[in-house]
Every structure is written in structure tokens, then in C-alpha cells.
Short mmCIF file of N, CA and C in Angstrom, two decimals:
data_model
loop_
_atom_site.label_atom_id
_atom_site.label_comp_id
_atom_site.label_asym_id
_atom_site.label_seq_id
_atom_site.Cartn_x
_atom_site.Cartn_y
_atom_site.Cartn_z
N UNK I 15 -20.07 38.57 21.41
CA UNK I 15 -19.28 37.66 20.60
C UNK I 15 -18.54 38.51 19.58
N UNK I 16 -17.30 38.49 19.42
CA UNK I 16 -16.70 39.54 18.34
C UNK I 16 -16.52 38.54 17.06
N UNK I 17 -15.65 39.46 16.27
CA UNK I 17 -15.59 39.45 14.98
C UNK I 17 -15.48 37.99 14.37
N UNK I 18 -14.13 37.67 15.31
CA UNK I 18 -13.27 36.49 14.91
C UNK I 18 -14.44 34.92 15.07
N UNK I 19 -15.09 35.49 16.58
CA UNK I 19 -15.39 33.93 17.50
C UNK I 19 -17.04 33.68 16.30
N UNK I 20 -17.65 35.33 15.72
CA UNK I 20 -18.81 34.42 15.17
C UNK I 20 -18.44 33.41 13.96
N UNK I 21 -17.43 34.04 13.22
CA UNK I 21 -16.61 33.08 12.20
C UNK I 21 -16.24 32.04 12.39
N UNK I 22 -15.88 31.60 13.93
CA UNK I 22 -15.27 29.82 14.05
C UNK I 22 -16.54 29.25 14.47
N UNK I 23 -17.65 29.67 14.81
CA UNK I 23 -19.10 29.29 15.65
C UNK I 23 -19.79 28.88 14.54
N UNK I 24 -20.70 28.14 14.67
CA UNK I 24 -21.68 27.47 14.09
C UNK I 24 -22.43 28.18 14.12
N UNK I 25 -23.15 28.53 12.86
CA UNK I 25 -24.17 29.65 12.87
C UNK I 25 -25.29 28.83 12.39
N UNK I 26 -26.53 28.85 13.23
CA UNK I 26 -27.72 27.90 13.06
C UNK I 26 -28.36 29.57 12.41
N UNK I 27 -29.15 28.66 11.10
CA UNK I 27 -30.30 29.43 10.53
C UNK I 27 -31.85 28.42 10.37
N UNK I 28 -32.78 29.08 10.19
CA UNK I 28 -33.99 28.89 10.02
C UNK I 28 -33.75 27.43 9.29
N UNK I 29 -33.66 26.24 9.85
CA UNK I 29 -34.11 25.29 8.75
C UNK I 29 -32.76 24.60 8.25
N UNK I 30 -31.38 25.41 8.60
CA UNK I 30 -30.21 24.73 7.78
C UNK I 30 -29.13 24.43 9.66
N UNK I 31 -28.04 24.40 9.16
CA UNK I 31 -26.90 24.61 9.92
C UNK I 31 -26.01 24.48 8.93
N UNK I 32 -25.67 25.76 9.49
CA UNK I 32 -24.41 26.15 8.02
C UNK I 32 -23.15 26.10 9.65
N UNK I 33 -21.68 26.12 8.92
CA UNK I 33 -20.53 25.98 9.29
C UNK I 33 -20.27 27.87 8.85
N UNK I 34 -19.01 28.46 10.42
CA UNK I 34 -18.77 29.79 9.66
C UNK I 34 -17.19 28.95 8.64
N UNK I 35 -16.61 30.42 8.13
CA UNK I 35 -15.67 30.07 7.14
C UNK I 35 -14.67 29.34 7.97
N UNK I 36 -14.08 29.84 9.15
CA UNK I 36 -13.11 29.35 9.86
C UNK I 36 -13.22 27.71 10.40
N UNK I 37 -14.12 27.37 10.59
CA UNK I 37 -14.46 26.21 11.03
C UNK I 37 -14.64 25.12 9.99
N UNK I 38 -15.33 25.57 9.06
CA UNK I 38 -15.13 24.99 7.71
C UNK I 38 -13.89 24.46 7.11
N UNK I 39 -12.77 25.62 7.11
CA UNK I 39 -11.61 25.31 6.55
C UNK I 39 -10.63 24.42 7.92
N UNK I 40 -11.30 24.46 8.98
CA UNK I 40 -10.35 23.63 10.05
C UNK I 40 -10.98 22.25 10.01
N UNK I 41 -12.48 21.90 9.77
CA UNK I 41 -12.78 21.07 9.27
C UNK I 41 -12.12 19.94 8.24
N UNK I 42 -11.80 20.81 6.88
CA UNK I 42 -11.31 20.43 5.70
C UNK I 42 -9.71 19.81 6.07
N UNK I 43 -9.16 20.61 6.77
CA UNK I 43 -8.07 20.43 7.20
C UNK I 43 -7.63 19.40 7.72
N UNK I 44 -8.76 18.83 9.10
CA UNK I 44 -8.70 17.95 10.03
C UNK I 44 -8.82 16.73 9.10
N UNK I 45 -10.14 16.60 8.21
CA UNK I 45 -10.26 15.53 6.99
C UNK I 45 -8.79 15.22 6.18
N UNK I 46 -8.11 16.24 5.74
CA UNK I 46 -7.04 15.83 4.87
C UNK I 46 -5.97 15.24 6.32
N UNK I 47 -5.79 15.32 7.08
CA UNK I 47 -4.99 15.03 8.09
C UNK I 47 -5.57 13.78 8.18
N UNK I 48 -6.62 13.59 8.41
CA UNK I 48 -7.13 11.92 8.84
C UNK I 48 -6.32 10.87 7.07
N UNK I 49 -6.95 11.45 6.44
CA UNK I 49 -6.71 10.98 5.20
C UNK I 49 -5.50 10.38 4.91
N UNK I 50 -4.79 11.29 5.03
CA UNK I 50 -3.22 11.40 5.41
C UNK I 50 -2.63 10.11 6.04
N UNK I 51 -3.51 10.26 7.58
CA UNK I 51 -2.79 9.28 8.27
C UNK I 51 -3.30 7.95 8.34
N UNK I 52 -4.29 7.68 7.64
CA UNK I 52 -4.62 6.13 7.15
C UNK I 52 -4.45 5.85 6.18
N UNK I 53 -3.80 6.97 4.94
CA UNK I 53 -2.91 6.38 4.04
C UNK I 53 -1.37 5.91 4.22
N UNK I 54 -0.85 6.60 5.52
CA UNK I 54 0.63 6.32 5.44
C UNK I 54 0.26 5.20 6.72
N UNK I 55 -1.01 4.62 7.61
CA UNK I 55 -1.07 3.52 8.00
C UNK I 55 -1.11 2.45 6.87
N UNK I 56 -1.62 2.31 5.59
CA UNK I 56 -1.86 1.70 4.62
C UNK I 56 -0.53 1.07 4.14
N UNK I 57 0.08 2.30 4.33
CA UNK I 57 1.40 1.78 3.32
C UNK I 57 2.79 1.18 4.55
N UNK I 58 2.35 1.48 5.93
CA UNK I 58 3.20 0.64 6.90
C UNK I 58 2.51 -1.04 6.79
N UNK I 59 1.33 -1.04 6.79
CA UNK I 59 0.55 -2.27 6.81
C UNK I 59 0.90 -3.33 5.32
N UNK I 60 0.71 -2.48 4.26
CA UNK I 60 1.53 -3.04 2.81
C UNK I 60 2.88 -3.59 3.27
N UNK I 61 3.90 -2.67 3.41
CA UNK I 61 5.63 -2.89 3.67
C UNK I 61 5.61 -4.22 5.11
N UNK I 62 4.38 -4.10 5.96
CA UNK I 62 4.66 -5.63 6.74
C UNK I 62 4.02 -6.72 6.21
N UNK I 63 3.32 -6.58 5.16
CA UNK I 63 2.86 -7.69 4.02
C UNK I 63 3.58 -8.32 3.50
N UNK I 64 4.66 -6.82 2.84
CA UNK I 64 6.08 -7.78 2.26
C UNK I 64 6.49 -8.24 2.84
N UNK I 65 6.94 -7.77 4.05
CA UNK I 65 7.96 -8.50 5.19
C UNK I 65 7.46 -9.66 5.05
N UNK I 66 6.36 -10.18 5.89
CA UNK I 66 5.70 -11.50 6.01
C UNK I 66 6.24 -12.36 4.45
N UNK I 67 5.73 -11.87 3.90
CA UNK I 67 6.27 -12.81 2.21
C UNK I 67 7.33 -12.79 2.38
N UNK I 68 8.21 -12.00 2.42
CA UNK I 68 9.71 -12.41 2.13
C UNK I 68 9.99 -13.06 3.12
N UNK I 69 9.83 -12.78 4.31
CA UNK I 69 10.31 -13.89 5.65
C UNK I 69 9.85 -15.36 5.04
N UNK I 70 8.56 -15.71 4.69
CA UNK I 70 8.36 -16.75 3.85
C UNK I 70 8.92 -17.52 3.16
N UNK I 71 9.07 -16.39 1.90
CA UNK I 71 9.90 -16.89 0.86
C UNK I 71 11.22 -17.68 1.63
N UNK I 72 11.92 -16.60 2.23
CA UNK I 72 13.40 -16.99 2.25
C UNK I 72 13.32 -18.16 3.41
N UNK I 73 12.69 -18.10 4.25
CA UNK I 73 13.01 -19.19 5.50
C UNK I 73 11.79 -20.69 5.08
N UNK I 74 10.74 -20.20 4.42
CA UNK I 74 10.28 -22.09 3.97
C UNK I 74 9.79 -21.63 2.94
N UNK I 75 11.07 -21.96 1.99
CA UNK I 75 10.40 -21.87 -0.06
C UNK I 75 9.70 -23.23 0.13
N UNK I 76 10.05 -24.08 0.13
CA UNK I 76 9.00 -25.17 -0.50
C UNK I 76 7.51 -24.87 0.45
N UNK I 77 7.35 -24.94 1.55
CA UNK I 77 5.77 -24.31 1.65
C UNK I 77 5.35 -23.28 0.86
N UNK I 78 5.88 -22.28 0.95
CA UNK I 78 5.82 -20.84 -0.26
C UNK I 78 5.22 -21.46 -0.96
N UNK I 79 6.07 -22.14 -1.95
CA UNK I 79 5.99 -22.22 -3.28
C UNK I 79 4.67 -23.03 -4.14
N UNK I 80 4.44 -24.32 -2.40
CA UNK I 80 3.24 -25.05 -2.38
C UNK I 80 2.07 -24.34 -2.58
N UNK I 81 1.93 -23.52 -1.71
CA UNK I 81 1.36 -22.51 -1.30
C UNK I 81 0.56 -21.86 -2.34
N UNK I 82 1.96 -21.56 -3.94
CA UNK I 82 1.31 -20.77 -4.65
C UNK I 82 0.54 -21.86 -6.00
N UNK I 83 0.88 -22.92 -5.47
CA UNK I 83 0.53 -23.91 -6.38
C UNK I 83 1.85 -24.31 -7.40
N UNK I 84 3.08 -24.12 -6.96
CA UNK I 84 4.37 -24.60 -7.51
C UNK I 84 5.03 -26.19 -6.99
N UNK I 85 5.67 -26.36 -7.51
CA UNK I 85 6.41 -27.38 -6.93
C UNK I 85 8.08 -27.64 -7.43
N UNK I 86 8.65 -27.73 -6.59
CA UNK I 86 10.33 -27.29 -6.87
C UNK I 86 10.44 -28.78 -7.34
N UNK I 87 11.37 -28.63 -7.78
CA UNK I 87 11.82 -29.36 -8.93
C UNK I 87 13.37 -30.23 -8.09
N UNK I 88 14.19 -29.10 -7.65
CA UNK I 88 15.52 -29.79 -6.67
C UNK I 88 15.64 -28.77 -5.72
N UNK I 89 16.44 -28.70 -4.88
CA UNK I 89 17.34 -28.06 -4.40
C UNK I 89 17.21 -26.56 -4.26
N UNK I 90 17.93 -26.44 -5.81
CA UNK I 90 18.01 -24.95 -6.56
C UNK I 90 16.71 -24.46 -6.69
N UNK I 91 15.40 -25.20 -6.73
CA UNK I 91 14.19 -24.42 -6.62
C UNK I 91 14.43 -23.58 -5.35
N UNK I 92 14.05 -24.46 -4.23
CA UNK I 92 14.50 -23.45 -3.45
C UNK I 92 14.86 -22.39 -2.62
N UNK I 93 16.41 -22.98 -3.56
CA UNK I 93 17.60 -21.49 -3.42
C UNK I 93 16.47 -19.90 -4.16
N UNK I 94 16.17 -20.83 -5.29
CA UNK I 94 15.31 -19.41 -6.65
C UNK I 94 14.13 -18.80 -5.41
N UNK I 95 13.58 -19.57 -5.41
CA UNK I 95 12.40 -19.16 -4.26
C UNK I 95 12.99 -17.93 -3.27
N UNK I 96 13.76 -18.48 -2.72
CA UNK I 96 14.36 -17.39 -1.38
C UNK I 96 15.50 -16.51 -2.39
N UNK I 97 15.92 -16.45 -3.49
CA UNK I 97 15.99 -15.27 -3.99
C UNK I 97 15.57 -14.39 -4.64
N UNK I 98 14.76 -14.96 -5.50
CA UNK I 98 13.44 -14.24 -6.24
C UNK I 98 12.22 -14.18 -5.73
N UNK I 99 11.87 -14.06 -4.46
CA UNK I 99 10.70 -13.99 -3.83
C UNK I 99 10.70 -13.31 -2.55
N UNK I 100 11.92 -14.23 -1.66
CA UNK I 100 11.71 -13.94 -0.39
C UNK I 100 12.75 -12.52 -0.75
N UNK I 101 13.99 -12.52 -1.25
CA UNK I 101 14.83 -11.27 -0.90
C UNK I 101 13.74 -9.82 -1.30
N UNK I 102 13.16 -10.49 -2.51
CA UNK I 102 12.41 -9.46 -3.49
C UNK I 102 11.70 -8.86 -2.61
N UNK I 103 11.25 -9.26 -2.17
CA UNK I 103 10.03 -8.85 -0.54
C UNK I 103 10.24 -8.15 0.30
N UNK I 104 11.16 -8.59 1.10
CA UNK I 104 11.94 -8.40 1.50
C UNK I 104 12.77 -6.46 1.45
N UNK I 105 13.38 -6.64 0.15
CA UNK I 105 13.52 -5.35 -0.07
C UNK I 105 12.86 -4.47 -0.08
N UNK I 106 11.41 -4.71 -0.92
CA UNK I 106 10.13 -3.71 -0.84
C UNK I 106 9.68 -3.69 0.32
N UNK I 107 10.01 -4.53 1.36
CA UNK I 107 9.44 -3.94 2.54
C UNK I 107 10.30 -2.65 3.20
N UNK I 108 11.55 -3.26 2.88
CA UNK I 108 12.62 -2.43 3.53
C UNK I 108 12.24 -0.47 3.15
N UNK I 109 11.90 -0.72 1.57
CA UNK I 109 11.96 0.47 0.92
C UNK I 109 10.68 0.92 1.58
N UNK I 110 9.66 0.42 1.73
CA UNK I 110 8.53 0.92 1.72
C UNK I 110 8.47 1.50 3.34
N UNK I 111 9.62 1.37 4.34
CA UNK I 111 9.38 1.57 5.90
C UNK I 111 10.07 2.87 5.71
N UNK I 112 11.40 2.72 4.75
CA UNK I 112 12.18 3.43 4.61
C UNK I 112 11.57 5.27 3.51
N UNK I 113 11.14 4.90 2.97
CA UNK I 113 9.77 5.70 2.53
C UNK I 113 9.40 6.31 3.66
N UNK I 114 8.32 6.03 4.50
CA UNK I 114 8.10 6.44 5.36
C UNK I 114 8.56 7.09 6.47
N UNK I 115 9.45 6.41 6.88
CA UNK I 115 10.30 7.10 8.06
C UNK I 115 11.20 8.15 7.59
N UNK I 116 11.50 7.78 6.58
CA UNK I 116 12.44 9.39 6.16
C UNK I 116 11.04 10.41 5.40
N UNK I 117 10.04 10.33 5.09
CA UNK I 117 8.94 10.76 4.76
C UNK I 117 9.81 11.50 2.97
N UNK I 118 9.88 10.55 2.25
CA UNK I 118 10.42 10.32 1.02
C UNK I 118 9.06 9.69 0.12
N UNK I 119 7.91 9.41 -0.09
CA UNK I 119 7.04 8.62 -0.42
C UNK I 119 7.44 8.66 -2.13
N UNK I 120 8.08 9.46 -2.61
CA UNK I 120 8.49 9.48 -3.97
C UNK I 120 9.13 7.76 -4.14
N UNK I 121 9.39 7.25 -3.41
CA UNK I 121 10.57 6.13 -3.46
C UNK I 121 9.53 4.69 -3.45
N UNK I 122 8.23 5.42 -3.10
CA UNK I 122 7.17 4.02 -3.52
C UNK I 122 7.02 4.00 -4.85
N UNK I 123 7.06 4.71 -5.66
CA UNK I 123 7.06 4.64 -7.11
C UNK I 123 7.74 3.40 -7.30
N UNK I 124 8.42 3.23 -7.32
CA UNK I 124 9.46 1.68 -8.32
C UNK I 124 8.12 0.71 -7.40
N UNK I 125 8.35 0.32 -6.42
CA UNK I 125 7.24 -0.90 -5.75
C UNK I 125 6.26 -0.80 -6.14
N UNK I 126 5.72 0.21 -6.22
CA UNK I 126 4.16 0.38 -6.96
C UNK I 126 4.11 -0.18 -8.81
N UNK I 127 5.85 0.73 -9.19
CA UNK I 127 5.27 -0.06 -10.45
C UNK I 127 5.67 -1.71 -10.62
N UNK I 128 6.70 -2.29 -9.83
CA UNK I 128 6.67 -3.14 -9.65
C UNK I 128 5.19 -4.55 -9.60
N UNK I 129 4.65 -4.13 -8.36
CA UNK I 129 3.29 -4.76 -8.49
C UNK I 129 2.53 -4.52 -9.51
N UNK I 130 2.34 -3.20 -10.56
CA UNK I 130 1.38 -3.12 -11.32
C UNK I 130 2.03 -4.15 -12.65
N UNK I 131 3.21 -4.29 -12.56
CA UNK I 131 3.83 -4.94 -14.08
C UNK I 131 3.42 -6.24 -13.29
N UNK I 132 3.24 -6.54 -12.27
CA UNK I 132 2.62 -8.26 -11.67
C UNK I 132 1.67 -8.48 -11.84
N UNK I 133 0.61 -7.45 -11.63
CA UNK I 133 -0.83 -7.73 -12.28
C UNK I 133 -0.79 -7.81 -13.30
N UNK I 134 0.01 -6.96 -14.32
CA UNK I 134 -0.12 -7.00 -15.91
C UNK I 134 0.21 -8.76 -16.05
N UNK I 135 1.40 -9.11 -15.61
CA UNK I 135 1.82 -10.64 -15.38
C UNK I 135 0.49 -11.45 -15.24
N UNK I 136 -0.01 -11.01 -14.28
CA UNK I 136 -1.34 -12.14 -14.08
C UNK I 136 -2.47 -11.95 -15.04
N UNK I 137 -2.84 -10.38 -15.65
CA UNK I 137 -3.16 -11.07 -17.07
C UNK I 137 -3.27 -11.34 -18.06
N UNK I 138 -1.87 -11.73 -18.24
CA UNK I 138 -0.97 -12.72 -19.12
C UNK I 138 -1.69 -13.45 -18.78
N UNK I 139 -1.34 -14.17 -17.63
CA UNK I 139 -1.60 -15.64 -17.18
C UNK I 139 -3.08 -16.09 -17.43
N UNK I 140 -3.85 -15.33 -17.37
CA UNK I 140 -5.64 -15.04 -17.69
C UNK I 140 -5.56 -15.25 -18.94
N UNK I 141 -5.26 -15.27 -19.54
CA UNK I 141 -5.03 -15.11 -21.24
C UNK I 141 -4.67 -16.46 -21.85
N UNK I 142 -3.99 -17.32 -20.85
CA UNK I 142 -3.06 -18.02 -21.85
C UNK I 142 -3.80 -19.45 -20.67
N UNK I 143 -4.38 -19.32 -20.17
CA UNK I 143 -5.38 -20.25 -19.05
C UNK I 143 -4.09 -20.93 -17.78
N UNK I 144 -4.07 -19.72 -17.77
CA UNK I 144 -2.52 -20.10 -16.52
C UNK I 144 -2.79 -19.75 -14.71
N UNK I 145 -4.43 -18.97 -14.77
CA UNK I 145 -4.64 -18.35 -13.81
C UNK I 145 -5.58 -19.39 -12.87
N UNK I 146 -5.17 -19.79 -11.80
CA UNK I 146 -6.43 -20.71 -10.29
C UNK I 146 -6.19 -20.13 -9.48
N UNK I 147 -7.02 -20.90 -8.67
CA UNK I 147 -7.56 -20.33 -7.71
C UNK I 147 -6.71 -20.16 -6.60
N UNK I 148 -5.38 -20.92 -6.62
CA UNK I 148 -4.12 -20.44 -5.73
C UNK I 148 -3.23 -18.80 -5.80
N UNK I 149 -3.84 -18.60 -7.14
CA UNK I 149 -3.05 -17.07 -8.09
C UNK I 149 -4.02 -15.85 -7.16
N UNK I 150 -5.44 -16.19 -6.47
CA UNK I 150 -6.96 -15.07 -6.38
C UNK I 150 -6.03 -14.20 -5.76
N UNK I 151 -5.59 -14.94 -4.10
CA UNK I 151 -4.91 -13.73 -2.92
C UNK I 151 -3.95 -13.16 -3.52
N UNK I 152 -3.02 -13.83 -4.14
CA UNK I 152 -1.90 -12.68 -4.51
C UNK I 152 -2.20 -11.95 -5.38
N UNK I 153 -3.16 -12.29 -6.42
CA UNK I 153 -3.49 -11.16 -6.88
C UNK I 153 -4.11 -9.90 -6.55
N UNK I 154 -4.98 -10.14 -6.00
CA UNK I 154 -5.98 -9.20 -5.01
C UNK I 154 -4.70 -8.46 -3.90
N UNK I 155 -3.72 -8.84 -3.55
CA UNK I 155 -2.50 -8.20 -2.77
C UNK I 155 -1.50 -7.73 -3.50
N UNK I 156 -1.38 -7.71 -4.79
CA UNK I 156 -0.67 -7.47 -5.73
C UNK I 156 -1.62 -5.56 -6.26
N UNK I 157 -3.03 -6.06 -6.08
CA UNK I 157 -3.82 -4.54 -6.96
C UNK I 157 -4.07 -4.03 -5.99
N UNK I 158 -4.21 -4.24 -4.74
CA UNK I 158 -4.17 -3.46 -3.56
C UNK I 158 -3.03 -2.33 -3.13
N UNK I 159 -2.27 -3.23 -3.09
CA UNK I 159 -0.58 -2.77 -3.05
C UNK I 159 -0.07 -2.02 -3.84
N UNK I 160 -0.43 -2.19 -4.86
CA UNK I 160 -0.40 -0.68 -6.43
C UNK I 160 -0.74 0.19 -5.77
N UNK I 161 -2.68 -0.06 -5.59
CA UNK I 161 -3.02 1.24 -5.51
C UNK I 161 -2.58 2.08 -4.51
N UNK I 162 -2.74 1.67 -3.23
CA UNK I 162 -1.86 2.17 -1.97
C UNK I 162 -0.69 2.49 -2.60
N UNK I 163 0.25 2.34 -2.80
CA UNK I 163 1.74 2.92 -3.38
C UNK I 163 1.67 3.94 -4.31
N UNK I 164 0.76 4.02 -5.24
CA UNK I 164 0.78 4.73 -5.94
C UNK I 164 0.00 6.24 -5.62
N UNK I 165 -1.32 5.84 -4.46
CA UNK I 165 -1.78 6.99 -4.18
C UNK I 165 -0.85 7.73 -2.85
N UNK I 166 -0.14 6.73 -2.45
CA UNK I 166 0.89 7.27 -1.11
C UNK I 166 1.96 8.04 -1.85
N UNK I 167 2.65 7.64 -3.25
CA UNK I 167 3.52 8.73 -3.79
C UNK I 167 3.09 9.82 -4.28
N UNK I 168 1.69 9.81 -4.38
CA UNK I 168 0.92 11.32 -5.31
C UNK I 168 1.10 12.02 -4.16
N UNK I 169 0.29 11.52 -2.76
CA UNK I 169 -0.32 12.24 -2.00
C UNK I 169 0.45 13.01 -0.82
N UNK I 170 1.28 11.90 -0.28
CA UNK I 170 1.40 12.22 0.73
C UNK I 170 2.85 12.87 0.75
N UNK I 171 2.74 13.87 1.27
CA UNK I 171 4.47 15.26 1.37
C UNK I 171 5.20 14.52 1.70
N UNK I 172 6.86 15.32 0.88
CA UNK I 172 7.72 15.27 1.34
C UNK I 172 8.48 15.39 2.39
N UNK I 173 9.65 15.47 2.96
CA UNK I 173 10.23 16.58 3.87
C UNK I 173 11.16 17.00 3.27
N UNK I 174 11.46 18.06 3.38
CA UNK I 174 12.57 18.91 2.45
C UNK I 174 14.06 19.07 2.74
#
């Protein structure tokens, strides 16, 4: 066995199993690669979250809006609904595919802080007794969606 092959081999001792250096660091490697790629599954799975909401929003606001425990008022509800909800969505999905496929993840920043100023929103709403039990999912998809965005812009490379 030469130099190189006892270094990638598993070297069994009395009582342990140690890793050599080479195998170790291809190990480490293989881990950040997995890591990697169920974070940038995370953040395709987020961006078809939005989709779904904004398709929502914009094609049946009044279910939406039921939905979140709202109720439109005329018409122009809505119109507001499918522009402040469904387009909004909509876009962050767009950005967030677009992120990805150009492997840009810097560009989840705004969506990420987006959702985190929504949680801050919700608690407001905690505060002022504005928060039920229609508010739980979006919230819980609102702090999810941060964190994913925010650890997908730390983490995951550019392309240059």
C-alpha cells in the first residue's frame, strides 16, 4: 500500500476507527455539498410557496382574503388583494428562481428582509391583540422563509 492510498484508507486502531487525513477532508467536503444542495432545494421549494400565494392572491382574492380571516369590503378589495398580495408573491417567487438559476443568492437579501419586516408586522399585531388563529400558517411561512433566505444569501456561492 503506498504513501498516498494509506492516507485515503481507513486506518482501524486498537479500540477506535480513526479516518486518514484525505478521507476526512473528502468527507467534510461531501457534507458541505449535501448541505449546499438542500439548502438551494429549500429556497426552490420557498420561491414555489410564493408562486402558489401569488397565483392565489391574483386569480381568487376573495377566497385569499377569507382565508386569512379578511373580508373585502367592494370590488377594489379585490383589485388590492391581487395587487398587494398576489403580484407581491408573485415577484418574490420570480426573484427567488431567478437567484438561483443565475446562482446570484445575494438577491435573496431584499425577500428575506422583506418577510422578516412581516414577522416584525405580526408582532405588532401580538401586541395590540390583532393576532388568531387564521395569522399561525402564515406566520410560521413568513419565519421559515427568512430563515432559508437569509442562510441561502450567507451561504451559498456566487458565480463570477
Amino acid at each position: 500500500m503506498g504513501f498516498q492510498s494509506y492516507y485515503a484508507a481507513v486506518v482501524i486502531s486498537p479500540g477506535s476507527l480513526q479516518m486518514g487525513p484525505l478521507l476526512q477532508q473528502e468527507r467534510i467536503m461531501n457534507q458541505e455539498i449535501e448541505m449546499l444542495t438542500v439548502l438551494k432545494i429549500a429556497v426552490f421549494l420557498t420561491g414555489g410557496l410564493f408562486l402558489v400565494i401569488g397565483l392565489a392572491g391574483l386569480f381568487t382574492p376573495e377566497e385569499f382574503a377569507s382565508g386569512l380571516g379578511l373580508s373585502l369590503a367592494s370590488a377594489e378589495g379585490a383589485g388590492s388583494v391581487r395587487a398587494m398580495i398576489g403580484a407581491h408573491y408573485l415577484a418574490m417567487a420570480a426573484v427567488s428562481f431567478f437567484a438561483m438559476l443565475r446562482q446570484q443568492p445575494v438577491l435573496l437579501l431584499p425577500i428575506a428582509a422583506i418577510e422578516s419586516v412581516m414577522v416584525i408586522a405580526r408582532g405588532v399585531a401580538v401586541v395590540n391583540g390583532e393576532f388568531g388563529s387564521a395569522t399561525i400558517v402564515p406566520t410560521v411561512i413568513e419565519v421559515t422563509a427568512a430563515a432559508i433566505l437569509f442562510m441561502a444569501a450567507s451561504r451559498l456561492p456566487a458565480s463570477h
